[in-house]
Short mmCIF file of C-alpha atoms and ligand atoms in Angstrom, two decimals:
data_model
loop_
_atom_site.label_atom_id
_atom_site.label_comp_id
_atom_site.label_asym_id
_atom_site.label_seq_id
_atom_site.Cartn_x
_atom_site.Cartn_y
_atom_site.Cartn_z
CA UNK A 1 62.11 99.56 111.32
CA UNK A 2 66.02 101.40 110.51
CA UNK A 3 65.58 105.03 110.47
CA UNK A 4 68.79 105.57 109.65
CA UNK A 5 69.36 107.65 106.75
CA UNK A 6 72.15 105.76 106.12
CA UNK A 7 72.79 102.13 106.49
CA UNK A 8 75.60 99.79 106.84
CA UNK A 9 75.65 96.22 106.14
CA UNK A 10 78.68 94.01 105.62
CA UNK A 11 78.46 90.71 103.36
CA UNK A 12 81.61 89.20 104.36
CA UNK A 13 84.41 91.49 103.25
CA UNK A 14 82.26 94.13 101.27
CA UNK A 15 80.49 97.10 103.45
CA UNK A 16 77.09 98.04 101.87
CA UNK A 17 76.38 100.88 102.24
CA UNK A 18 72.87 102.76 101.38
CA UNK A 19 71.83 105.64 100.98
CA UNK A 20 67.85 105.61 102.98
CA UNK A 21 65.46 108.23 101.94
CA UNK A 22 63.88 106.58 99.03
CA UNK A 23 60.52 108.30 99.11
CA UNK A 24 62.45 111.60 98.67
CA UNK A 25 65.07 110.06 95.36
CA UNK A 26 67.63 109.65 98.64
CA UNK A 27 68.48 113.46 99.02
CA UNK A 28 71.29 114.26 101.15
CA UNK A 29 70.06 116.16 104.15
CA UNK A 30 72.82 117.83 106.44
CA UNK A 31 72.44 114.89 108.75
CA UNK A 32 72.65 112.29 105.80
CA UNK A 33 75.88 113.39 104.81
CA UNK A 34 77.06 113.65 108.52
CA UNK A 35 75.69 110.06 108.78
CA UNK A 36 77.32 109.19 105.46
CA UNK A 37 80.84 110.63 106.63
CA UNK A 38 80.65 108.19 110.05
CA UNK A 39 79.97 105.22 108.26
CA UNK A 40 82.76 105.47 105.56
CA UNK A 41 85.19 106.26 108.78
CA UNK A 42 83.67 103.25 110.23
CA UNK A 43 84.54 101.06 107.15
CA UNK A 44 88.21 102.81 106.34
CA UNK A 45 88.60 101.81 110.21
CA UNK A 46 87.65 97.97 110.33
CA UNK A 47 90.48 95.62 109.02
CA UNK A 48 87.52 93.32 108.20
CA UNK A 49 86.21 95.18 105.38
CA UNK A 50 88.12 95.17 102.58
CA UNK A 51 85.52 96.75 99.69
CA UNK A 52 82.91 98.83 100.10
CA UNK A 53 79.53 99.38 97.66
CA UNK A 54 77.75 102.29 97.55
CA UNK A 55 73.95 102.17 96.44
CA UNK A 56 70.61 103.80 96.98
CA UNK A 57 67.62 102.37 98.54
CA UNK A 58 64.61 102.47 96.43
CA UNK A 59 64.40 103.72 92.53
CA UNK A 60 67.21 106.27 93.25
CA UNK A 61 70.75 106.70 93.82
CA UNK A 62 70.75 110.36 95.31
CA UNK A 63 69.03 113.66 94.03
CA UNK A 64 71.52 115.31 95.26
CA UNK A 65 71.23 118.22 97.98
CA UNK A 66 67.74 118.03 99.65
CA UNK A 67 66.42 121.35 98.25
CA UNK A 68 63.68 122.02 100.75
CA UNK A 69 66.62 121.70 103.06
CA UNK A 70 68.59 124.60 102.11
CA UNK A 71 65.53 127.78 101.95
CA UNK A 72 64.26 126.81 105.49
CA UNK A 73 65.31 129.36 108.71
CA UNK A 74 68.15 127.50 109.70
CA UNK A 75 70.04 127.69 106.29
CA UNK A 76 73.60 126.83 106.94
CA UNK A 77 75.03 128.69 103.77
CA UNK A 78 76.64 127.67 101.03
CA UNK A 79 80.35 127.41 102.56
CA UNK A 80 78.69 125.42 105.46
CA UNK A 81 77.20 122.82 103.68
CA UNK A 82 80.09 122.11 101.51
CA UNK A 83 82.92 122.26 104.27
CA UNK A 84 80.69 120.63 106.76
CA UNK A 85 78.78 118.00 104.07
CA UNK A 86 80.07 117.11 101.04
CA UNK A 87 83.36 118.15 100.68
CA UNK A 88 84.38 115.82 103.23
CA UNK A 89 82.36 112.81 102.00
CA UNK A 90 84.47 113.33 98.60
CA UNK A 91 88.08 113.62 100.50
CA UNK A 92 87.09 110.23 102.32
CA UNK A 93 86.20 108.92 99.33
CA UNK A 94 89.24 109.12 97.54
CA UNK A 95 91.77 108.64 100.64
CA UNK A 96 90.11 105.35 101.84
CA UNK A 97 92.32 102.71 101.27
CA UNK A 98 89.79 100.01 100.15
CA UNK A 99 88.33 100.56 97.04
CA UNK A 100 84.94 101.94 96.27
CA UNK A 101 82.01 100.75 94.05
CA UNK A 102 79.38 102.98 93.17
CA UNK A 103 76.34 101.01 92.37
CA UNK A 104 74.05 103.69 91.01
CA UNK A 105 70.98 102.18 90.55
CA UNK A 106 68.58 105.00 89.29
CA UNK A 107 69.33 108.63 89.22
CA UNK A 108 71.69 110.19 90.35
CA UNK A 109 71.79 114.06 90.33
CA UNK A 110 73.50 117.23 91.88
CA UNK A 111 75.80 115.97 94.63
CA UNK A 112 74.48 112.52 94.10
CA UNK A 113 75.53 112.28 90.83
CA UNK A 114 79.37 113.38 91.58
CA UNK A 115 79.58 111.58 94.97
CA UNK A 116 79.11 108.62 92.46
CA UNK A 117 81.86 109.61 90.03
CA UNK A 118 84.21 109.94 92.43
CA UNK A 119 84.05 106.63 93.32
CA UNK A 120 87.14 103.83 92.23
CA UNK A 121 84.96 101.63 90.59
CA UNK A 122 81.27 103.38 89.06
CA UNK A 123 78.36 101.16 87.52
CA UNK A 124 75.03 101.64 86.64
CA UNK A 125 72.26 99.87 86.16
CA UNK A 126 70.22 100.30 82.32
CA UNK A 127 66.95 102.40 83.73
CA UNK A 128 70.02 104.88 85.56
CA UNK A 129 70.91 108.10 84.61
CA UNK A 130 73.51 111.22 85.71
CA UNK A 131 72.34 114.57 85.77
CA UNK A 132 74.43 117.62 86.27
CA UNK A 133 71.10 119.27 87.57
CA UNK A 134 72.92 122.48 89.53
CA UNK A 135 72.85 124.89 86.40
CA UNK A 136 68.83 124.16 86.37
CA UNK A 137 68.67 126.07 90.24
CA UNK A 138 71.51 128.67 88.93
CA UNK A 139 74.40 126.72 91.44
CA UNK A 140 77.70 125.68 90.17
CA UNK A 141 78.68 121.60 90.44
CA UNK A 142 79.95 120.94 93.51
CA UNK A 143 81.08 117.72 95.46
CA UNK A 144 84.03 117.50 93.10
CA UNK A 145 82.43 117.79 89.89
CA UNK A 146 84.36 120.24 88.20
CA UNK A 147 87.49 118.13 88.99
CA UNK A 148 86.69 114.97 88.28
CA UNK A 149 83.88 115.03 85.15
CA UNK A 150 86.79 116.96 82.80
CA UNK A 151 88.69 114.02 84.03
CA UNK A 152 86.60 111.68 83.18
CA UNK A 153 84.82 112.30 79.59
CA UNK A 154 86.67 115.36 78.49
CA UNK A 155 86.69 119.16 78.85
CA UNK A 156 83.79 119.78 76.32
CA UNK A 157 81.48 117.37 77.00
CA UNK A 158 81.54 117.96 80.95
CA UNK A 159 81.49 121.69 80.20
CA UNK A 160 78.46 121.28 78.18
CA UNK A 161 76.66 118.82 80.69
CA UNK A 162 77.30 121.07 83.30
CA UNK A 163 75.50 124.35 81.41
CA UNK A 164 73.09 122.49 80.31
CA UNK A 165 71.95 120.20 83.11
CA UNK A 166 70.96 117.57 80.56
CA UNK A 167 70.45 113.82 81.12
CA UNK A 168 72.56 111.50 80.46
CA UNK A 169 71.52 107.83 80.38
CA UNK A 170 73.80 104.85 82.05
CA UNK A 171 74.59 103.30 78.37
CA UNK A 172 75.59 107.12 77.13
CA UNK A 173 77.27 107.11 80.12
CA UNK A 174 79.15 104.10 80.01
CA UNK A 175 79.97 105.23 76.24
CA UNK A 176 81.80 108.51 76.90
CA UNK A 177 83.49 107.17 79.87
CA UNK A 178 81.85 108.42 82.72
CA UNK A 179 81.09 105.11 83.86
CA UNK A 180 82.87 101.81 83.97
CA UNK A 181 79.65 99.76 82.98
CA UNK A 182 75.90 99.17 82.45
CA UNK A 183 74.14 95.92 83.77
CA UNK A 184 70.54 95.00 82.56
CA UNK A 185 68.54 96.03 85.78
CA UNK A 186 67.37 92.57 86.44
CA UNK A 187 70.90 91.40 87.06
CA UNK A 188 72.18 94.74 88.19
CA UNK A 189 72.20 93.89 91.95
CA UNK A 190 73.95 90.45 91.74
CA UNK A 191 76.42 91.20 89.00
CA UNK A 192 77.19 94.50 90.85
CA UNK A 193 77.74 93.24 93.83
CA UNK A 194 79.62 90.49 91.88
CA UNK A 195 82.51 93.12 91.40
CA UNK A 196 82.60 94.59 94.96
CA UNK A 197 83.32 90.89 96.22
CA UNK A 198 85.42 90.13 93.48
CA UNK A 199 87.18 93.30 94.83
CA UNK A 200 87.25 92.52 98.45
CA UNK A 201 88.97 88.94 97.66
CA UNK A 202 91.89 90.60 96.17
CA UNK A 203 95.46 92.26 97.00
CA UNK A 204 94.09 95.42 99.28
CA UNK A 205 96.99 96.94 99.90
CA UNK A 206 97.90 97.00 96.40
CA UNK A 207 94.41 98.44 95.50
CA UNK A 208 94.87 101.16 97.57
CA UNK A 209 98.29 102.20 96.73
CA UNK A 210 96.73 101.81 92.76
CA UNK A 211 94.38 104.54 93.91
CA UNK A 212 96.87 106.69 95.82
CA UNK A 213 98.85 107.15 92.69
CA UNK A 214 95.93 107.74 90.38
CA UNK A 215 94.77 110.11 93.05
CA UNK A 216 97.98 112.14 91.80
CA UNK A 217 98.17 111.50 88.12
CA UNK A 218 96.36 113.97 86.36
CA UNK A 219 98.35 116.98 88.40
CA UNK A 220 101.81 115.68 89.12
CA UNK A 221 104.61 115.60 86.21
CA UNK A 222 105.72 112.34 84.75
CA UNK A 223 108.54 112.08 86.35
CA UNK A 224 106.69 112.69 89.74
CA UNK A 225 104.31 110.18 88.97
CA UNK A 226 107.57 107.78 88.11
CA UNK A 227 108.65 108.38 91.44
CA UNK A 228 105.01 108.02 92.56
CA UNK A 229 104.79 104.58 91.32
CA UNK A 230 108.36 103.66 92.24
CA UNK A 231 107.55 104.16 95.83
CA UNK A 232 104.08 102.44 95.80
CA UNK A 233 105.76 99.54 94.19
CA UNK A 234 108.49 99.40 96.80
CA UNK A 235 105.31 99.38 99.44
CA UNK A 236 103.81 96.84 97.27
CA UNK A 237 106.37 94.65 96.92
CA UNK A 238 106.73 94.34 100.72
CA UNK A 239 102.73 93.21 101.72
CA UNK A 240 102.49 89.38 101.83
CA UNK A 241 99.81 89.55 98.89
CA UNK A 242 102.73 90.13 96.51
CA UNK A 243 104.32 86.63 98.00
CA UNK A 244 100.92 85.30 97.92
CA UNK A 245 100.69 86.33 94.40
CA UNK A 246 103.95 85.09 92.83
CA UNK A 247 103.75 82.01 94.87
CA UNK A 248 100.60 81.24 93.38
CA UNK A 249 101.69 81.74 90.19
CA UNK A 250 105.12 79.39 90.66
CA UNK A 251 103.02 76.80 92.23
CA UNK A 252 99.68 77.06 89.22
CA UNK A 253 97.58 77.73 92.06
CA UNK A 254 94.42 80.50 92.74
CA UNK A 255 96.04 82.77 94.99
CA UNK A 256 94.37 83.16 98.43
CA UNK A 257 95.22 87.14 99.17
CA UNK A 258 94.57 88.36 103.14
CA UNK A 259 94.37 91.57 102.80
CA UNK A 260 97.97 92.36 103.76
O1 T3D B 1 72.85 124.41 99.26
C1 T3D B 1 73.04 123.76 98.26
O2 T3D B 1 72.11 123.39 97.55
C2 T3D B 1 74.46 123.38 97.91
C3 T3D B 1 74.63 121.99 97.55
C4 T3D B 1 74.28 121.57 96.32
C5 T3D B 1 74.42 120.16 95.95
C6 T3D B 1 73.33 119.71 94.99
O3 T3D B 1 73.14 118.53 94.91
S1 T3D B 1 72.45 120.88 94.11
C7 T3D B 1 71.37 119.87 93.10
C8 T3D B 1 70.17 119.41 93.86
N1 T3D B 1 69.38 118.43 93.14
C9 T3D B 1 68.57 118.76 92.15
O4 T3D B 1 68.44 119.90 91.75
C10 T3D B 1 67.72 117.65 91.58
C11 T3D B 1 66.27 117.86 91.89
N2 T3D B 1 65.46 116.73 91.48
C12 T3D B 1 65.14 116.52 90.21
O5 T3D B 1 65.49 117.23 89.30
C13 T3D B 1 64.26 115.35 89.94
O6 T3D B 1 63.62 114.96 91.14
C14 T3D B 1 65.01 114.14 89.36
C15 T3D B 1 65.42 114.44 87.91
C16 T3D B 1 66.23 113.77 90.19
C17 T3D B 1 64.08 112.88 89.33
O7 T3D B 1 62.85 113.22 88.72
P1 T3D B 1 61.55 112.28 88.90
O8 T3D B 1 60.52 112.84 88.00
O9 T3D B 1 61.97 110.86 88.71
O10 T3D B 1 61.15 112.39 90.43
P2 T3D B 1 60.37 113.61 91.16
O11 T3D B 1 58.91 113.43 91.03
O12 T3D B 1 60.94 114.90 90.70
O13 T3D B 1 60.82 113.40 92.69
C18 T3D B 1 60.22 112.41 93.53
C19 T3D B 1 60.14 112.97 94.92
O14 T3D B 1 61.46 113.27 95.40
C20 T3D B 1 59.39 114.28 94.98
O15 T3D B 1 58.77 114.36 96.25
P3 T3D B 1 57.15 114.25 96.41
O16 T3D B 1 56.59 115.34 95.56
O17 T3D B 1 56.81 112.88 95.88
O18 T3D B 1 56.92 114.40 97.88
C21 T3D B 1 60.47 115.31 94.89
O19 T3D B 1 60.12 116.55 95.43
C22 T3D B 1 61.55 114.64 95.74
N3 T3D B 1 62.88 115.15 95.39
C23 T3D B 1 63.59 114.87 94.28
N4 T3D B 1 64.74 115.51 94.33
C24 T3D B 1 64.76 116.21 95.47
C25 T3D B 1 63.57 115.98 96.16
N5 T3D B 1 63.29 116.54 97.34
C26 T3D B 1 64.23 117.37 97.86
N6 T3D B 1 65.40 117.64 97.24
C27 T3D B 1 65.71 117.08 96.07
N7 T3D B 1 66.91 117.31 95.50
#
């Protein structure tokens, strides 16, 4: 039997990786999000891997911060556990350069919910939901919340998830933008996964340098994000995908990217 709170599986070129305390909705303990840290260094490491899908063992995605966690004796304080925990699991997130599917296939809450939505590519399966459940303990959203939600669906309607700590299904999610889409749960795990290989077969280098300059766009200028994109195209233009790509396309042929 794995222990491991979190496990990593590769199906050819996509890293599964899941998130293993299902009797307890997959709530991040400290060593959890340690254990999550290592294996997303493990996957930004290997050449191999060129897509990675994150998903939750069991009913769950993540509950977020394992509450009975944080009131025992050796309470690491607030600062701790984001410095140490979470904050780093989001900064690896978005500076991987591979891109990221969140599978969320149940609830996802607290820190669960925004490790999620910081992902490059988020879907949910129908029974899913998102809760912004700190207000209900009296915390503040962490784990990049208050950055990206606004982002994503709008000042006002994060705002008002966020004080309220109300439930959102996956369809209202996927219908105010949160999320990118909704699969029936019977075909969640195949067409899911369907879009992390889908992902892994393509132009990598490319992807990433698409998610370096959206990583920029909502707080640079246009003209820096011109220049942005002008030198990610340059970088673009110079990985044998490109070739591969307008070869293909000269020659009516599916291209055959490597990954480089
Ligand atoms: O120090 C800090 O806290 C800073 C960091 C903060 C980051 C955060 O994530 S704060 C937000 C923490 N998360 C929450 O507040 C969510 C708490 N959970 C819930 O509200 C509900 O469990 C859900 C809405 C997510 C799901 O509800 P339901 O009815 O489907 O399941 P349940 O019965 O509540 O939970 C099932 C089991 O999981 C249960 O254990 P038991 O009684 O069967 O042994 C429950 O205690 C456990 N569980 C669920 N969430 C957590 C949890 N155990 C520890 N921590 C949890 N967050």
């Amino acid at each position: 039997m794995n222990n491991s709170q979190i496990l990593l599986d590769k199906k050819n070129a996509v890293a599964v990786i899941t998130l293993n305390r299902p009797d307890k909705l997959n709530a991040f303990t400290g060593e959890m999000a340690i254990q999550l840290q290592e294996k997303l260094d493990e996957c930004a490491s290997n050449s191999q891997i060129r897509c990675i899908y994150l998903t939750g063992a069991g009913k769950a995605f993540s509950a977020g911060q394992d509450l009975s966690e944080v009131t025992g004796p050796d309470m690491r304080g607030f600062k701790n556990i984001l410095e140490e925990y979470y904050n780093p699991i989001i900064k690896r997130i978005r500076k991987i350069e591979k891109p990221i599917v969140a599978a969320v296939n149940g609830v996802a809450a607290g820190a669960g919910a925004n490790i999620a939505l910081c992902c490059d590519v988020v879907v949910a399966s129908s029974s899913a939901s998102f809760i912004q459940a700190f207000s209900k303990i009296g915390l503040i959203p962490d784990s990049g919340g208050t950055y990206f939600l606004p982002r994503l669906i709008g000042w006002q309607k994060a705002s008002a998830l966020m004080m309220l700590g109300d439930k959102l299904s996956a369809k209202e999610a996927v219908d105010c933008g949160m999320i990118f889409k909704v699969f029936e749960d019977e075909e969640f795990a195949s067409a899911s996964m369907g879009l992390a290989e889908r992902l892994s077969q393509m132009p990598t280098k490319g992807l990433a340098l698409t998610k370096q300059a959206l990583n920029s766009s909502f707080t640079n200028s246009l003209d820096e994000q011109l220049e942005a994109e002008n030198v990610g195209q340059q970088k673009a233009g110079a990985t044998d995908d490109y070739q591969e790509g307008v070869n293909a396309f000269i020659e009516k042929r599916q291209a055959k990217f490597s990954g480089k």
